[in-house]
PDB file of C-alpha atoms in Angstrom:
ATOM      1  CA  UNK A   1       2.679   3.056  15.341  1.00  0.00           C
ATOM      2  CA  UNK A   2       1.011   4.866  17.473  1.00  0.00           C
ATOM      3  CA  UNK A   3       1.435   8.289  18.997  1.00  0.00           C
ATOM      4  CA  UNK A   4       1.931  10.274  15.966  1.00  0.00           C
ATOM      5  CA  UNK A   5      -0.150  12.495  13.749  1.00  0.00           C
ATOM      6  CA  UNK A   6      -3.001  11.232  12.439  1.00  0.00           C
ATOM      7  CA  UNK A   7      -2.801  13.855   9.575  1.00  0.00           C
ATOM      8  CA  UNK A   8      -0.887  11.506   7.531  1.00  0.00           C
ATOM      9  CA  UNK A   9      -1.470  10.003   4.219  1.00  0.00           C
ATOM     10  CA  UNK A  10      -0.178   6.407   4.107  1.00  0.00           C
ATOM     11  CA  UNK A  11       0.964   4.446   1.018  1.00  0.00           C
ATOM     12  CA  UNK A  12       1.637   0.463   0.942  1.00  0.00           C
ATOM     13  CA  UNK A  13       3.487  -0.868  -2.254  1.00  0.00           C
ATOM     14  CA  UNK A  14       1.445  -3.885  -3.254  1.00  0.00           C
ATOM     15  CA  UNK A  15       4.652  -6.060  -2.780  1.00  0.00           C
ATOM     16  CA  UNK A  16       5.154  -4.652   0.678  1.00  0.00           C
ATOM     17  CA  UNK A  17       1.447  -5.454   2.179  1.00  0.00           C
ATOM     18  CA  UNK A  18       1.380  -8.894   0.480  1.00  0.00           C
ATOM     19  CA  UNK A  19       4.754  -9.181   2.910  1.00  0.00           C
ATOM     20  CA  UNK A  20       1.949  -9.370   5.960  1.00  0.00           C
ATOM     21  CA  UNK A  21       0.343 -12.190   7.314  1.00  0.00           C
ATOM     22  CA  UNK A  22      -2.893 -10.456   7.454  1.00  0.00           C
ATOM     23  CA  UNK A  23      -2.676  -7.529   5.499  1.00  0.00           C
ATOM     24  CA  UNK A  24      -6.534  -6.552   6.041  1.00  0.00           C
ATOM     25  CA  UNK A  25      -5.922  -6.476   9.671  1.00  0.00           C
ATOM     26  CA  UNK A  26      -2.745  -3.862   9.251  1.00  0.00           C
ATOM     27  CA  UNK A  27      -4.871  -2.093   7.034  1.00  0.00           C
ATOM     28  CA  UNK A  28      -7.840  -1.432   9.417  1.00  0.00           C
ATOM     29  CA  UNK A  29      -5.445  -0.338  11.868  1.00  0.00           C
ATOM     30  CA  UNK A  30      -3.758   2.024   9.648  1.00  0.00           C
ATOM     31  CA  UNK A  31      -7.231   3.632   9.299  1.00  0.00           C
ATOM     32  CA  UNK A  32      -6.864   4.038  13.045  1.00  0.00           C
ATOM     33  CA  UNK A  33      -4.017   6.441  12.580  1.00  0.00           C
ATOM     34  CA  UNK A  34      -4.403   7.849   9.118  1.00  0.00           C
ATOM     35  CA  UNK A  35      -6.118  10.211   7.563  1.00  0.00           C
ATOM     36  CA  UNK A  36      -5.607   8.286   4.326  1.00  0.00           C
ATOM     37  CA  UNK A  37      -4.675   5.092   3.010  1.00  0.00           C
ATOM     38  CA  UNK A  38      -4.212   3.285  -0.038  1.00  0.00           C
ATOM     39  CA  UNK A  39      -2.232   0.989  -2.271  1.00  0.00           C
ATOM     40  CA  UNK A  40       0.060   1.640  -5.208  1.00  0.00           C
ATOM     41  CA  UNK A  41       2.038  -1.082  -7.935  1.00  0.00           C
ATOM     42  CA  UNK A  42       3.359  -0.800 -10.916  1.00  0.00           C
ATOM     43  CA  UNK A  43       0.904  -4.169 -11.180  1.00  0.00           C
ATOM     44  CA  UNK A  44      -2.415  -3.918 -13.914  1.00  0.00           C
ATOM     45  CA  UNK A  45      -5.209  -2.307 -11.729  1.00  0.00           C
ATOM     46  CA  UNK A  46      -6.983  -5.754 -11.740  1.00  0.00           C
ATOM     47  CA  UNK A  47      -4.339  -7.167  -9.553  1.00  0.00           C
ATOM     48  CA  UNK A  48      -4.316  -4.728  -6.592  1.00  0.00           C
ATOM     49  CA  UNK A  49      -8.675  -4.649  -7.294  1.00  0.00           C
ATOM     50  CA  UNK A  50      -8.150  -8.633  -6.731  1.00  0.00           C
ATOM     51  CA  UNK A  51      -5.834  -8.650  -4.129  1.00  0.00           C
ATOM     52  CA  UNK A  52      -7.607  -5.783  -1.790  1.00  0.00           C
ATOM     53  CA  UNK A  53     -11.496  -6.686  -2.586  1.00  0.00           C
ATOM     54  CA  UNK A  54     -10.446 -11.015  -1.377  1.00  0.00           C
ATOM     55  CA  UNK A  55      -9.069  -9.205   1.773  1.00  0.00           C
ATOM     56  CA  UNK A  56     -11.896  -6.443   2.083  1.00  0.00           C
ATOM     57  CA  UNK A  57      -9.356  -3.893   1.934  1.00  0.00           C
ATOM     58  CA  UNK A  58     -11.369  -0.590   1.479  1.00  0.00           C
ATOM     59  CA  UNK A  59      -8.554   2.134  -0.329  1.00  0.00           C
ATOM     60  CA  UNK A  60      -8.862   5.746  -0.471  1.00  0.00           C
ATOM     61  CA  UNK A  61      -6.761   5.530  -3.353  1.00  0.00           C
ATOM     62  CA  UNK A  62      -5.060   3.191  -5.795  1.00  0.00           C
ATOM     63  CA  UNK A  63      -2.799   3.712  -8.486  1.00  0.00           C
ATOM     64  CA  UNK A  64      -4.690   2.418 -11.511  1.00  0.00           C
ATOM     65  CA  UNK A  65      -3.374   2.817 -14.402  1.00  0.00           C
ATOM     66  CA  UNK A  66      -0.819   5.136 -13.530  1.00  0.00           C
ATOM     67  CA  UNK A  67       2.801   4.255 -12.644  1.00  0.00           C
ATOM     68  CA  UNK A  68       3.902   3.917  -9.127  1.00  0.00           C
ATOM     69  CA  UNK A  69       5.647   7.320  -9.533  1.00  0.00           C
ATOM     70  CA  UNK A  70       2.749   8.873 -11.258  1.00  0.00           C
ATOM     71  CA  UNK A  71       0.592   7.466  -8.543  1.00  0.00           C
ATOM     72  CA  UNK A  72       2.509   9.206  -5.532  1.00  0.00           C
ATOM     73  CA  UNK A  73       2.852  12.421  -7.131  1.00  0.00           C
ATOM     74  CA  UNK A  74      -0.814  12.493  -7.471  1.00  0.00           C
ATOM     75  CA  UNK A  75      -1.961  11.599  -4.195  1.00  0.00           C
ATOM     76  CA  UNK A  76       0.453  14.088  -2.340  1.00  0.00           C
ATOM     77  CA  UNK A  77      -1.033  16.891  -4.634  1.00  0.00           C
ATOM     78  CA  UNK A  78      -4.892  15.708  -3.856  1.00  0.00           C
ATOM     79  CA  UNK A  79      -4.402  14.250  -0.032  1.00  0.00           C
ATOM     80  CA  UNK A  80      -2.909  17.499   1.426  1.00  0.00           C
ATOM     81  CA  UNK A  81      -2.060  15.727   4.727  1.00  0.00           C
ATOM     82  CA  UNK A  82       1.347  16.728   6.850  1.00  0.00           C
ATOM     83  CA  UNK A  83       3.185  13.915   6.519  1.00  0.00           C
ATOM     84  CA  UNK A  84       3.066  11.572   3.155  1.00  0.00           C
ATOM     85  CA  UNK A  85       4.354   7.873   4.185  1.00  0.00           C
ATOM     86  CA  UNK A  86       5.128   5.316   1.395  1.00  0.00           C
ATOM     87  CA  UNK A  87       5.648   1.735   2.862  1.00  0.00           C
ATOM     88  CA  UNK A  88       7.638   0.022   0.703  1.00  0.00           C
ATOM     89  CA  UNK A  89      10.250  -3.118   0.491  1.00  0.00           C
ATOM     90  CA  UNK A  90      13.530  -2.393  -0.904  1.00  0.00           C
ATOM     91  CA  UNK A  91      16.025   0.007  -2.355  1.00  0.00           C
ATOM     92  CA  UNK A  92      14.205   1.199  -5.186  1.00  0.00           C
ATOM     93  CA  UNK A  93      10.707   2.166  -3.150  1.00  0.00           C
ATOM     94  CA  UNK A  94      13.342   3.877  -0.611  1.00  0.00           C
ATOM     95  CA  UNK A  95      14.886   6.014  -3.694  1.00  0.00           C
ATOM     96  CA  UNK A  96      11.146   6.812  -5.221  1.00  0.00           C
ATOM     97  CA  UNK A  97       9.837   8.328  -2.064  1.00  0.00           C
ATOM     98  CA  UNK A  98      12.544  10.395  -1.837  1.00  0.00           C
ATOM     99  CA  UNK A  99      12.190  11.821  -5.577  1.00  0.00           C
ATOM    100  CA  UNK A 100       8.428  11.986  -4.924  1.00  0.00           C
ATOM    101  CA  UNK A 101       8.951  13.733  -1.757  1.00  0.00           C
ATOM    102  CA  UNK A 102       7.004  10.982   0.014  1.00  0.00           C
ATOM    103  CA  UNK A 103       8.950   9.653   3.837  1.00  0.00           C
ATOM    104  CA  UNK A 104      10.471   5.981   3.220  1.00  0.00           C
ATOM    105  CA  UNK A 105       9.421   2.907   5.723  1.00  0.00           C
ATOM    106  CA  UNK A 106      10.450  -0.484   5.303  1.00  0.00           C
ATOM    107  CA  UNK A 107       8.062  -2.957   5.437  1.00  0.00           C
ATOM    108  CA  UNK A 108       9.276  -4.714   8.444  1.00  0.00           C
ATOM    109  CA  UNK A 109      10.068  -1.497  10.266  1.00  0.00           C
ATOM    110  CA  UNK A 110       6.254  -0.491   9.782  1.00  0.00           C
ATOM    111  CA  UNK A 111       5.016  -4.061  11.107  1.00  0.00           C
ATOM    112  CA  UNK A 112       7.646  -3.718  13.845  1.00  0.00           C
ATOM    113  CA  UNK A 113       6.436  -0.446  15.073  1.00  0.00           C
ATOM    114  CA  UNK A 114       2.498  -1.955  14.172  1.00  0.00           C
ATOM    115  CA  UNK A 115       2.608  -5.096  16.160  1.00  0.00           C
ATOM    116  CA  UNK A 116       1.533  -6.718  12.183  1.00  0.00           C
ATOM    117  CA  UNK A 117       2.869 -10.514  11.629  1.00  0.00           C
ATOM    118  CA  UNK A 118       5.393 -10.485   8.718  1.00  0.00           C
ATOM    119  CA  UNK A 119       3.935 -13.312   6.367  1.00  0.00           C
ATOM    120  CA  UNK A 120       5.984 -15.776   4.161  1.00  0.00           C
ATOM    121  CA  UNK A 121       8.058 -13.395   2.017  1.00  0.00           C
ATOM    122  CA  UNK A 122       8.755 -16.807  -0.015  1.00  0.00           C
ATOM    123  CA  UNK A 123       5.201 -16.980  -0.925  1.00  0.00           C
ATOM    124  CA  UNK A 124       4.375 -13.592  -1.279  1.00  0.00           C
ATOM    125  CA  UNK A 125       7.488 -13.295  -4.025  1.00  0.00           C
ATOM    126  CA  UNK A 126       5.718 -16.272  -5.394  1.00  0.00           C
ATOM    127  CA  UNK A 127       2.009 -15.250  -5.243  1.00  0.00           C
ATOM    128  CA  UNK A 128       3.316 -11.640  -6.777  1.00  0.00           C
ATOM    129  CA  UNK A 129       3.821 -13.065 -10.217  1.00  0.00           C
ATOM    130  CA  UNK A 130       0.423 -15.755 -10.487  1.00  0.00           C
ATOM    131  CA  UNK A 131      -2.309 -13.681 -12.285  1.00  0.00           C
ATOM    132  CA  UNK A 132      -5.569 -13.498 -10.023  1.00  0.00           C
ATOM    133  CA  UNK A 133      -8.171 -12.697 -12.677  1.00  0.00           C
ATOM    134  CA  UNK A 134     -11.678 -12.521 -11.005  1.00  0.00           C
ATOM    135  CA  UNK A 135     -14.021 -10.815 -13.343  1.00  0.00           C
ATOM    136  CA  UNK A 136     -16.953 -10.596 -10.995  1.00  0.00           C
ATOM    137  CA  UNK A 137     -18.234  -6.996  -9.850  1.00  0.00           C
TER     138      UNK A 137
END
C-alpha cells in the first residue's frame, strides 16, 4: 500500500485485523503510511484493550464504549486527515463507511495491496466470540 498519501486516517474493524496472521506486523506498517491508526468493534473495550496490548498494538484511537458508528463519526471529526479508510470484512462494514463517510477496503484487498499474510479466518471467527479477560494494568 504504498505510494499514496500519508495524510490518511486508517481504521481496522477488530474482526478484520484478527483476519491477519500477524496483525502487529500490518499494524506497524500502517504507521509507515498513516497519519493515524486505530481499531474500532462493536466488542466491550476490554476485548480490543486485550487483543491489541498481547500483540503490542499501540492505537491512536479505539472505540471504547462507543458503537462502531459512533466511533467513526468521531474520529473523522477529531483526525482531520484527507482521506478516512475503514478496513473492514463484509457487507455491513462496506455499507457503514459509506453512511459515515469513511472509504471501504476489504480486508483481503488491504493485505493484498500490504504484502500482510491472511490468518485462519476459521480461527479468528472462533477466537472472536472466547472472552479474553486479563485484568492486569
Amino acid at each position: 500500500m504504498s505510494g499514496g498519501s500519508t495524510d490518511m486516517t486508517l481504521a481496522f474493524e477488530l474482526s478484520a485485523l484478527k483476519r491477519l496472521a500477524k496483525p502487529g506486523t500490518a499494524f506497524a506498517d500502517a504507521r509507515q503510511w498513516t497519519e493515524y491508526v486505530g481499531v474500532v468493534s462493536d466488542e466491550p473495550t476490554y476485548v480490543v484493550t486485550n487483543f491489541t496490548r498481547k500483540r503490542r498494538i499501540r492505537q491512536d484511537f479505539f472505540s471504547g464504549p462507543k458503537s462502531k458508528r459512533e466511533s467513526l463519526e468521531n474520529v473523522k471529526n477529531q483526525f482531520e486527515t484527507n482521506r478516512h479508510v475503514f478496513v473492514g470484512s463484509g457487507e455491513e462494514d462496506a455499507a457503514l463507511a459509506d453512511d459515515t463517510g469513511w472509504e471501504y477496503l476489504a480486508i483481503e484487498d488491504a493485505a493484498e495491496a500490504a504484502g500482510w499474510e491472511l490468518g485462519d479466518p476459521e480461527e479468528a471467527a472462533s477466537s472472536a466470540g472466547e472472552p479474553e479477560r486479563d485484568d492486569w494494568p
